């Protein structure tokens, strides 16, 4: 396992600035967070010219990108180009939203199978994020989706099981399906609190991942609009150092 940081932790600033700040915070591997909202990094712009984005990134920073996370659903045509961009970077992990609650199960399966076929063609592992308000907010449904779409995994965000509708209940059944991990500190009442004041048991989490042979990223993924920009650098450092002591 290794520690990385999501550029989504700096979703409120331009992508180039986020990369510079993460380098200053001594991260060396990052996750590329993309959203059509705001001016951070839009999937449509990356998909429009993957080679151009690749060239710009290589001039911008030496940080190693290890994953892509898409905040919203994208069309198949856009995903095809994003998979091409991932291949240029040798990125082998892409996270998608699972679909909002109320999405028919078969509709979600058909969409995920279509995108998984594209990912497989490019040697990329595809996972859906565990998230409140989405089909994966219930760990049983999250596992059922993975079982229905063979080869699909989960991006585990334990905060959304700690303080969501699953609050207080175990979610051990998801661990065999985990492809990627997003981390911040949380309580049963708040999805994000300062590092050290929350209830996430990082030691137990890492031990469970190890039992499944997980050797991928632990991605620090703070929620930018719930964080004072003045305290963000400290929070990013604290969580990086904590995770590094545990792995």
PDB file of C-alpha atoms in Angstrom:
ATOM      1  CA  UNK A   1       0.000   0.000   0.000  1.00  0.00           C
ATOM      2  CA  UNK A   2       1.016   3.593  -0.536  1.00  0.00           C
ATOM      3  CA  UNK A   3      -0.389   7.042   0.228  1.00  0.00           C
ATOM      4  CA  UNK A   4      -1.682   9.320  -2.524  1.00  0.00           C
ATOM      5  CA  UNK A   5      -3.796  12.470  -2.570  1.00  0.00           C
ATOM      6  CA  UNK A   6      -6.864  13.349  -4.597  1.00  0.00           C
ATOM      7  CA  UNK A   7      -6.718  16.681  -6.389  1.00  0.00           C
ATOM      8  CA  UNK A   8     -10.367  16.905  -5.322  1.00  0.00           C
ATOM      9  CA  UNK A   9      -9.049  17.990  -1.935  1.00  0.00           C
ATOM     10  CA  UNK A  10      -8.317  21.253  -3.798  1.00  0.00           C
ATOM     11  CA  UNK A  11     -11.464  21.284  -5.917  1.00  0.00           C
ATOM     12  CA  UNK A  12     -11.923  24.987  -5.174  1.00  0.00           C
ATOM     13  CA  UNK A  13      -8.727  26.006  -6.994  1.00  0.00           C
ATOM     14  CA  UNK A  14      -7.502  25.452 -10.574  1.00  0.00           C
ATOM     15  CA  UNK A  15      -5.975  22.048 -11.277  1.00  0.00           C
ATOM     16  CA  UNK A  16      -2.487  23.442 -11.889  1.00  0.00           C
ATOM     17  CA  UNK A  17      -2.501  25.177  -8.491  1.00  0.00           C
ATOM     18  CA  UNK A  18      -3.729  21.997  -6.810  1.00  0.00           C
ATOM     19  CA  UNK A  19      -0.781  20.038  -8.228  1.00  0.00           C
ATOM     20  CA  UNK A  20       1.724  22.641  -7.034  1.00  0.00           C
ATOM     21  CA  UNK A  21       0.259  22.659  -3.526  1.00  0.00           C
ATOM     22  CA  UNK A  22       0.261  18.860  -3.305  1.00  0.00           C
ATOM     23  CA  UNK A  23       3.914  18.806  -4.339  1.00  0.00           C
ATOM     24  CA  UNK A  24       4.666  21.389  -1.628  1.00  0.00           C
ATOM     25  CA  UNK A  25       2.912  19.114   0.895  1.00  0.00           C
ATOM     26  CA  UNK A  26       5.353  16.322  -0.057  1.00  0.00           C
ATOM     27  CA  UNK A  27       2.894  14.036  -1.797  1.00  0.00           C
ATOM     28  CA  UNK A  28       4.470  12.233  -4.737  1.00  0.00           C
ATOM     29  CA  UNK A  29       1.435  10.343  -6.091  1.00  0.00           C
ATOM     30  CA  UNK A  30      -1.959  11.806  -6.854  1.00  0.00           C
ATOM     31  CA  UNK A  31      -5.439  10.948  -8.040  1.00  0.00           C
ATOM     32  CA  UNK A  32      -6.874  13.093 -10.838  1.00  0.00           C
ATOM     33  CA  UNK A  33     -10.333  14.246  -9.716  1.00  0.00           C
ATOM     34  CA  UNK A  34     -12.580  15.437 -12.538  1.00  0.00           C
ATOM     35  CA  UNK A  35     -15.897  17.268 -12.511  1.00  0.00           C
ATOM     36  CA  UNK A  36     -17.811  19.373 -15.007  1.00  0.00           C
ATOM     37  CA  UNK A  37     -18.780  21.703 -12.151  1.00  0.00           C
ATOM     38  CA  UNK A  38     -16.310  24.478 -11.397  1.00  0.00           C
ATOM     39  CA  UNK A  39     -12.962  25.125 -13.065  1.00  0.00           C
ATOM     40  CA  UNK A  40     -10.762  22.425 -11.529  1.00  0.00           C
ATOM     41  CA  UNK A  41     -10.426  19.666 -14.150  1.00  0.00           C
ATOM     42  CA  UNK A  42     -13.289  18.876 -16.525  1.00  0.00           C
ATOM     43  CA  UNK A  43     -13.587  15.386 -18.025  1.00  0.00           C
ATOM     44  CA  UNK A  44     -14.923  16.888 -21.258  1.00  0.00           C
ATOM     45  CA  UNK A  45     -11.781  18.996 -21.678  1.00  0.00           C
ATOM     46  CA  UNK A  46      -9.428  16.081 -21.004  1.00  0.00           C
ATOM     47  CA  UNK A  47     -11.441  13.854 -23.355  1.00  0.00           C
ATOM     48  CA  UNK A  48     -11.362  16.476 -26.110  1.00  0.00           C
ATOM     49  CA  UNK A  49      -7.580  16.074 -26.494  1.00  0.00           C
ATOM     50  CA  UNK A  50      -5.944  13.483 -24.215  1.00  0.00           C
ATOM     51  CA  UNK A  51      -2.499  13.955 -25.796  1.00  0.00           C
ATOM     52  CA  UNK A  52      -2.562  17.686 -25.180  1.00  0.00           C
ATOM     53  CA  UNK A  53      -3.536  17.192 -21.540  1.00  0.00           C
ATOM     54  CA  UNK A  54      -0.785  14.615 -21.131  1.00  0.00           C
ATOM     55  CA  UNK A  55       1.808  17.009 -22.530  1.00  0.00           C
ATOM     56  CA  UNK A  56       0.622  19.879 -20.346  1.00  0.00           C
ATOM     57  CA  UNK A  57       0.695  17.693 -17.239  1.00  0.00           C
ATOM     58  CA  UNK A  58       4.245  16.520 -17.899  1.00  0.00           C
ATOM     59  CA  UNK A  59       5.384  20.125 -18.178  1.00  0.00           C
ATOM     60  CA  UNK A  60       3.467  21.105 -15.039  1.00  0.00           C
ATOM     61  CA  UNK A  61       4.645  18.576 -12.445  1.00  0.00           C
ATOM     62  CA  UNK A  62       6.580  15.422 -11.694  1.00  0.00           C
ATOM     63  CA  UNK A  63       3.822  14.037  -9.487  1.00  0.00           C
ATOM     64  CA  UNK A  64       2.845  10.505 -10.521  1.00  0.00           C
ATOM     65  CA  UNK A  65      -0.884  10.092 -11.291  1.00  0.00           C
ATOM     66  CA  UNK A  66      -2.148   6.726 -10.042  1.00  0.00           C
ATOM     67  CA  UNK A  67      -5.922   6.968 -10.489  1.00  0.00           C
ATOM     68  CA  UNK A  68      -8.792   8.973 -11.966  1.00  0.00           C
ATOM     69  CA  UNK A  69     -12.005   9.780 -10.106  1.00  0.00           C
ATOM     70  CA  UNK A  70     -15.079  11.044 -11.983  1.00  0.00           C
ATOM     71  CA  UNK A  71     -17.487  13.032  -9.839  1.00  0.00           C
ATOM     72  CA  UNK A  72     -20.404  12.661 -12.258  1.00  0.00           C
ATOM     73  CA  UNK A  73     -21.538  10.120 -14.823  1.00  0.00           C
ATOM     74  CA  UNK A  74     -20.071  10.570 -18.306  1.00  0.00           C
ATOM     75  CA  UNK A  75     -21.154   9.398 -21.732  1.00  0.00           C
ATOM     76  CA  UNK A  76     -19.505   6.313 -23.193  1.00  0.00           C
ATOM     77  CA  UNK A  77     -17.770   8.423 -25.843  1.00  0.00           C
ATOM     78  CA  UNK A  78     -16.219  10.629 -23.165  1.00  0.00           C
ATOM     79  CA  UNK A  79     -15.176   7.599 -21.142  1.00  0.00           C
ATOM     80  CA  UNK A  80     -13.440   6.081 -24.167  1.00  0.00           C
ATOM     81  CA  UNK A  81     -11.229   9.174 -24.447  1.00  0.00           C
ATOM     82  CA  UNK A  82     -10.596   9.295 -20.697  1.00  0.00           C
ATOM     83  CA  UNK A  83      -9.464   5.677 -20.868  1.00  0.00           C
ATOM     84  CA  UNK A  84      -7.050   6.719 -23.620  1.00  0.00           C
ATOM     85  CA  UNK A  85      -5.723   9.473 -21.356  1.00  0.00           C
ATOM     86  CA  UNK A  86      -5.307   6.966 -18.523  1.00  0.00           C
ATOM     87  CA  UNK A  87      -3.350   4.690 -20.823  1.00  0.00           C
ATOM     88  CA  UNK A  88      -0.988   7.535 -21.728  1.00  0.00           C
ATOM     89  CA  UNK A  89      -0.265   8.060 -18.030  1.00  0.00           C
ATOM     90  CA  UNK A  90      -0.145   4.306 -17.315  1.00  0.00           C
ATOM     91  CA  UNK A  91      -3.019   4.820 -14.881  1.00  0.00           C
ATOM     92  CA  UNK A  92      -4.806   1.555 -14.157  1.00  0.00           C
ATOM     93  CA  UNK A  93      -7.643   2.713 -11.867  1.00  0.00           C
ATOM     94  CA  UNK A  94     -10.777   4.763 -12.623  1.00  0.00           C
ATOM     95  CA  UNK A  95     -13.583   5.473 -10.125  1.00  0.00           C
ATOM     96  CA  UNK A  96     -17.153   6.208 -11.222  1.00  0.00           C
ATOM     97  CA  UNK A  97     -20.279   7.214  -9.296  1.00  0.00           C
ATOM     98  CA  UNK A  98     -22.617   4.253  -8.838  1.00  0.00           C
ATOM     99  CA  UNK A  99     -25.737   6.144  -9.819  1.00  0.00           C
ATOM    100  CA  UNK A 100     -28.147   7.988  -7.508  1.00  0.00           C
ATOM    101  CA  UNK A 101     -30.648   6.223  -5.294  1.00  0.00           C
ATOM    102  CA  UNK A 102     -33.721   5.329  -7.313  1.00  0.00           C
ATOM    103  CA  UNK A 103     -31.754   4.274 -10.373  1.00  0.00           C
ATOM    104  CA  UNK A 104     -33.210   0.950 -11.560  1.00  0.00           C
ATOM    105  CA  UNK A 105     -30.777  -1.850 -10.736  1.00  0.00           C
ATOM    106  CA  UNK A 106     -30.795  -3.226 -14.293  1.00  0.00           C
ATOM    107  CA  UNK A 107     -30.174   0.222 -15.743  1.00  0.00           C
ATOM    108  CA  UNK A 108     -27.136   0.652 -13.496  1.00  0.00           C
ATOM    109  CA  UNK A 109     -25.838  -2.797 -14.447  1.00  0.00           C
ATOM    110  CA  UNK A 110     -26.185  -2.145 -18.182  1.00  0.00           C
ATOM    111  CA  UNK A 111     -24.323   1.169 -17.897  1.00  0.00           C
ATOM    112  CA  UNK A 112     -21.532  -0.317 -15.809  1.00  0.00           C
ATOM    113  CA  UNK A 113     -21.079  -3.294 -18.109  1.00  0.00           C
ATOM    114  CA  UNK A 114     -20.719  -0.958 -21.080  1.00  0.00           C
ATOM    115  CA  UNK A 115     -18.041   1.130 -19.382  1.00  0.00           C
ATOM    116  CA  UNK A 116     -16.274  -1.898 -17.919  1.00  0.00           C
ATOM    117  CA  UNK A 117     -15.842  -3.292 -21.428  1.00  0.00           C
ATOM    118  CA  UNK A 118     -14.041  -0.078 -22.418  1.00  0.00           C
ATOM    119  CA  UNK A 119     -11.893  -0.204 -19.276  1.00  0.00           C
ATOM    120  CA  UNK A 120     -10.959  -3.832 -19.900  1.00  0.00           C
ATOM    121  CA  UNK A 121      -9.844  -3.034 -23.449  1.00  0.00           C
ATOM    122  CA  UNK A 122      -7.387  -0.514 -21.985  1.00  0.00           C
ATOM    123  CA  UNK A 123      -6.128  -2.584 -19.060  1.00  0.00           C
ATOM    124  CA  UNK A 124      -7.904  -0.403 -16.490  1.00  0.00           C
ATOM    125  CA  UNK A 125      -9.653  -1.489 -13.290  1.00  0.00           C
ATOM    126  CA  UNK A 126     -13.083   0.113 -12.891  1.00  0.00           C
ATOM    127  CA  UNK A 127     -14.721   0.750  -9.530  1.00  0.00           C
ATOM    128  CA  UNK A 128     -17.758   2.542  -8.155  1.00  0.00           C
ATOM    129  CA  UNK A 129     -17.571   4.742  -5.075  1.00  0.00           C
ATOM    130  CA  UNK A 130     -19.378   3.935  -1.824  1.00  0.00           C
ATOM    131  CA  UNK A 131     -21.367   7.096  -1.204  1.00  0.00           C
ATOM    132  CA  UNK A 132     -24.423   8.404   0.637  1.00  0.00           C
ATOM    133  CA  UNK A 133     -27.308   9.110  -1.745  1.00  0.00           C
ATOM    134  CA  UNK A 134     -26.078   6.565  -4.293  1.00  0.00           C
ATOM    135  CA  UNK A 135     -26.828   2.887  -4.857  1.00  0.00           C
ATOM    136  CA  UNK A 136     -23.684   2.010  -2.921  1.00  0.00           C
ATOM    137  CA  UNK A 137     -24.778   3.724   0.310  1.00  0.00           C
ATOM    138  CA  UNK A 138     -25.941   0.242   1.372  1.00  0.00           C
ATOM    139  CA  UNK A 139     -22.986  -2.182   1.484  1.00  0.00           C
ATOM    140  CA  UNK A 140     -25.167  -5.148   0.483  1.00  0.00           C
ATOM    141  CA  UNK A 141     -26.281  -3.373  -2.700  1.00  0.00           C
ATOM    142  CA  UNK A 142     -22.696  -2.328  -3.405  1.00  0.00           C
ATOM    143  CA  UNK A 143     -21.605  -5.970  -3.284  1.00  0.00           C
ATOM    144  CA  UNK A 144     -24.580  -7.048  -5.414  1.00  0.00           C
ATOM    145  CA  UNK A 145     -23.536  -4.598  -8.132  1.00  0.00           C
ATOM    146  CA  UNK A 146     -20.025  -6.044  -8.159  1.00  0.00           C
ATOM    147  CA  UNK A 147     -21.399  -9.565  -8.348  1.00  0.00           C
ATOM    148  CA  UNK A 148     -23.736  -8.637 -11.201  1.00  0.00           C
ATOM    149  CA  UNK A 149     -20.966  -6.899 -13.196  1.00  0.00           C
ATOM    150  CA  UNK A 150     -18.089  -9.365 -13.108  1.00  0.00           C
ATOM    151  CA  UNK A 151     -14.770  -7.507 -12.844  1.00  0.00           C
ATOM    152  CA  UNK A 152     -16.254  -4.350 -11.293  1.00  0.00           C
ATOM    153  CA  UNK A 153     -14.825  -3.215  -7.943  1.00  0.00           C
ATOM    154  CA  UNK A 154     -15.493  -0.655  -5.228  1.00  0.00           C
ATOM    155  CA  UNK A 155     -13.764   2.527  -4.235  1.00  0.00           C
ATOM    156  CA  UNK A 156     -14.261   2.355  -0.480  1.00  0.00           C
ATOM    157  CA  UNK A 157     -14.998   5.626   1.287  1.00  0.00           C
ATOM    158  CA  UNK A 158     -15.570   4.512   4.907  1.00  0.00           C
ATOM    159  CA  UNK A 159     -16.815   7.960   5.929  1.00  0.00           C
ATOM    160  CA  UNK A 160     -20.053   7.319   4.027  1.00  0.00           C
ATOM    161  CA  UNK A 161     -20.662   4.098   5.968  1.00  0.00           C
ATOM    162  CA  UNK A 162     -19.736   5.624   9.320  1.00  0.00           C
ATOM    163  CA  UNK A 163     -22.187   8.528   9.181  1.00  0.00           C
ATOM    164  CA  UNK A 164     -24.715   7.462   6.543  1.00  0.00           C
ATOM    165  CA  UNK A 165     -27.785   5.224   6.750  1.00  0.00           C
ATOM    166  CA  UNK A 166     -25.460   2.299   7.504  1.00  0.00           C
ATOM    167  CA  UNK A 167     -24.282   4.089  10.664  1.00  0.00           C
ATOM    168  CA  UNK A 168     -23.166   1.722  13.391  1.00  0.00           C
ATOM    169  CA  UNK A 169     -23.455  -1.394  11.266  1.00  0.00           C
ATOM    170  CA  UNK A 170     -20.537  -3.442   9.912  1.00  0.00           C
ATOM    171  CA  UNK A 171     -19.578  -3.321   6.248  1.00  0.00           C
ATOM    172  CA  UNK A 172     -16.913  -6.034   6.183  1.00  0.00           C
ATOM    173  CA  UNK A 173     -18.569  -7.679   3.179  1.00  0.00           C
ATOM    174  CA  UNK A 174     -17.270  -4.965   0.853  1.00  0.00           C
ATOM    175  CA  UNK A 175     -13.555  -5.575   1.487  1.00  0.00           C
ATOM    176  CA  UNK A 176     -13.080  -8.451  -0.993  1.00  0.00           C
ATOM    177  CA  UNK A 177     -14.314  -6.080  -3.725  1.00  0.00           C
ATOM    178  CA  UNK A 178     -12.185  -3.016  -2.891  1.00  0.00           C
ATOM    179  CA  UNK A 179     -10.034  -1.693  -5.760  1.00  0.00           C
ATOM    180  CA  UNK A 180      -9.314   1.789  -4.363  1.00  0.00           C
ATOM    181  CA  UNK A 181      -9.729   3.746  -1.099  1.00  0.00           C
ATOM    182  CA  UNK A 182     -10.658   7.357  -0.259  1.00  0.00           C
ATOM    183  CA  UNK A 183      -9.884   8.594   3.266  1.00  0.00           C
ATOM    184  CA  UNK A 184     -10.589  11.503   5.591  1.00  0.00           C
ATOM    185  CA  UNK A 185     -11.499  11.619   9.289  1.00  0.00           C
ATOM    186  CA  UNK A 186     -15.201  11.483  10.162  1.00  0.00           C
ATOM    187  CA  UNK A 187     -17.672  10.938  12.982  1.00  0.00           C
ATOM    188  CA  UNK A 188     -21.106   9.362  13.026  1.00  0.00           C
ATOM    189  CA  UNK A 189     -22.538  12.893  12.718  1.00  0.00           C
ATOM    190  CA  UNK A 190     -20.156  14.481  10.217  1.00  0.00           C
ATOM    191  CA  UNK A 191     -18.584  13.172   7.047  1.00  0.00           C
ATOM    192  CA  UNK A 192     -15.478  15.291   7.661  1.00  0.00           C
ATOM    193  CA  UNK A 193     -13.781  16.506  10.845  1.00  0.00           C
ATOM    194  CA  UNK A 194     -10.180  17.515  11.652  1.00  0.00           C
ATOM    195  CA  UNK A 195      -7.743  14.612  11.598  1.00  0.00           C
ATOM    196  CA  UNK A 196      -7.550  13.020  15.046  1.00  0.00           C
ATOM    197  CA  UNK A 197     -11.027  14.115  16.146  1.00  0.00           C
ATOM    198  CA  UNK A 198     -12.908  11.479  14.189  1.00  0.00           C
ATOM    199  CA  UNK A 199     -13.877   7.846  14.578  1.00  0.00           C
ATOM    200  CA  UNK A 200     -12.245   6.230  11.532  1.00  0.00           C
ATOM    201  CA  UNK A 201     -10.168   3.277  12.758  1.00  0.00           C
ATOM    202  CA  UNK A 202      -7.349   3.447  10.236  1.00  0.00           C
ATOM    203  CA  UNK A 203      -5.400   0.575  11.789  1.00  0.00           C
ATOM    204  CA  UNK A 204      -8.334  -1.815  11.555  1.00  0.00           C
ATOM    205  CA  UNK A 205      -9.168  -0.617   8.053  1.00  0.00           C
ATOM    206  CA  UNK A 206      -5.629  -1.226   6.817  1.00  0.00           C
ATOM    207  CA  UNK A 207      -5.515  -4.634   8.521  1.00  0.00           C
ATOM    208  CA  UNK A 208      -8.716  -5.669   6.745  1.00  0.00           C
ATOM    209  CA  UNK A 209      -7.357  -4.493   3.413  1.00  0.00           C
ATOM    210  CA  UNK A 210      -4.142  -6.429   3.981  1.00  0.00           C
ATOM    211  CA  UNK A 211      -6.113  -9.602   4.656  1.00  0.00           C
ATOM    212  CA  UNK A 212      -7.577  -9.234   1.168  1.00  0.00           C
ATOM    213  CA  UNK A 213      -4.143  -8.702  -0.384  1.00  0.00           C
ATOM    214  CA  UNK A 214      -4.830  -5.046  -1.149  1.00  0.00           C
ATOM    215  CA  UNK A 215      -1.637  -3.279  -2.243  1.00  0.00           C
ATOM    216  CA  UNK A 216      -2.976  -0.166  -3.952  1.00  0.00           C
ATOM    217  CA  UNK A 217      -3.447   3.493  -2.969  1.00  0.00           C
ATOM    218  CA  UNK A 218      -4.842   5.016   0.193  1.00  0.00           C
ATOM    219  CA  UNK A 219      -5.991   8.293  -1.324  1.00  0.00           C
ATOM    220  CA  UNK A 220      -6.393  11.297   0.970  1.00  0.00           C
ATOM    221  CA  UNK A 221      -9.664  12.819  -0.226  1.00  0.00           C
ATOM    222  CA  UNK A 222     -10.759  15.860   1.763  1.00  0.00           C
ATOM    223  CA  UNK A 223     -14.002  17.669   0.917  1.00  0.00           C
ATOM    224  CA  UNK A 224     -12.842  21.115  -0.178  1.00  0.00           C
ATOM    225  CA  UNK A 225     -16.065  23.026   0.476  1.00  0.00           C
ATOM    226  CA  UNK A 226     -16.223  21.720   4.062  1.00  0.00           C
ATOM    227  CA  UNK A 227     -12.711  22.830   4.943  1.00  0.00           C
ATOM    228  CA  UNK A 228     -11.083  26.134   5.822  1.00  0.00           C
ATOM    229  CA  UNK A 229      -8.431  26.694   3.110  1.00  0.00           C
ATOM    230  CA  UNK A 230      -6.093  28.042   5.795  1.00  0.00           C
ATOM    231  CA  UNK A 231      -6.134  24.745   7.722  1.00  0.00           C
ATOM    232  CA  UNK A 232      -6.145  22.448   4.689  1.00  0.00           C
ATOM    233  CA  UNK A 233      -2.345  22.130   4.365  1.00  0.00           C
ATOM    234  CA  UNK A 234      -2.079  21.028   8.004  1.00  0.00           C
ATOM    235  CA  UNK A 235      -4.905  18.496   7.604  1.00  0.00           C
ATOM    236  CA  UNK A 236      -3.337  17.087   4.443  1.00  0.00           C
ATOM    237  CA  UNK A 237       0.046  16.702   6.149  1.00  0.00           C
ATOM    238  CA  UNK A 238      -1.416  15.155   9.302  1.00  0.00           C
ATOM    239  CA  UNK A 239      -3.332  12.489   7.432  1.00  0.00           C
ATOM    240  CA  UNK A 240      -0.416  11.672   5.129  1.00  0.00           C
ATOM    241  CA  UNK A 241       1.941  11.246   8.066  1.00  0.00           C
ATOM    242  CA  UNK A 242      -0.589   9.169  10.017  1.00  0.00           C
ATOM    243  CA  UNK A 243      -1.178   6.774   7.139  1.00  0.00           C
ATOM    244  CA  UNK A 244       2.515   6.459   6.391  1.00  0.00           C
ATOM    245  CA  UNK A 245       3.175   5.337   9.976  1.00  0.00           C
ATOM    246  CA  UNK A 246       0.539   2.601   9.609  1.00  0.00           C
ATOM    247  CA  UNK A 247       1.730   1.099   6.346  1.00  0.00           C
TER     248      UNK A 247
END
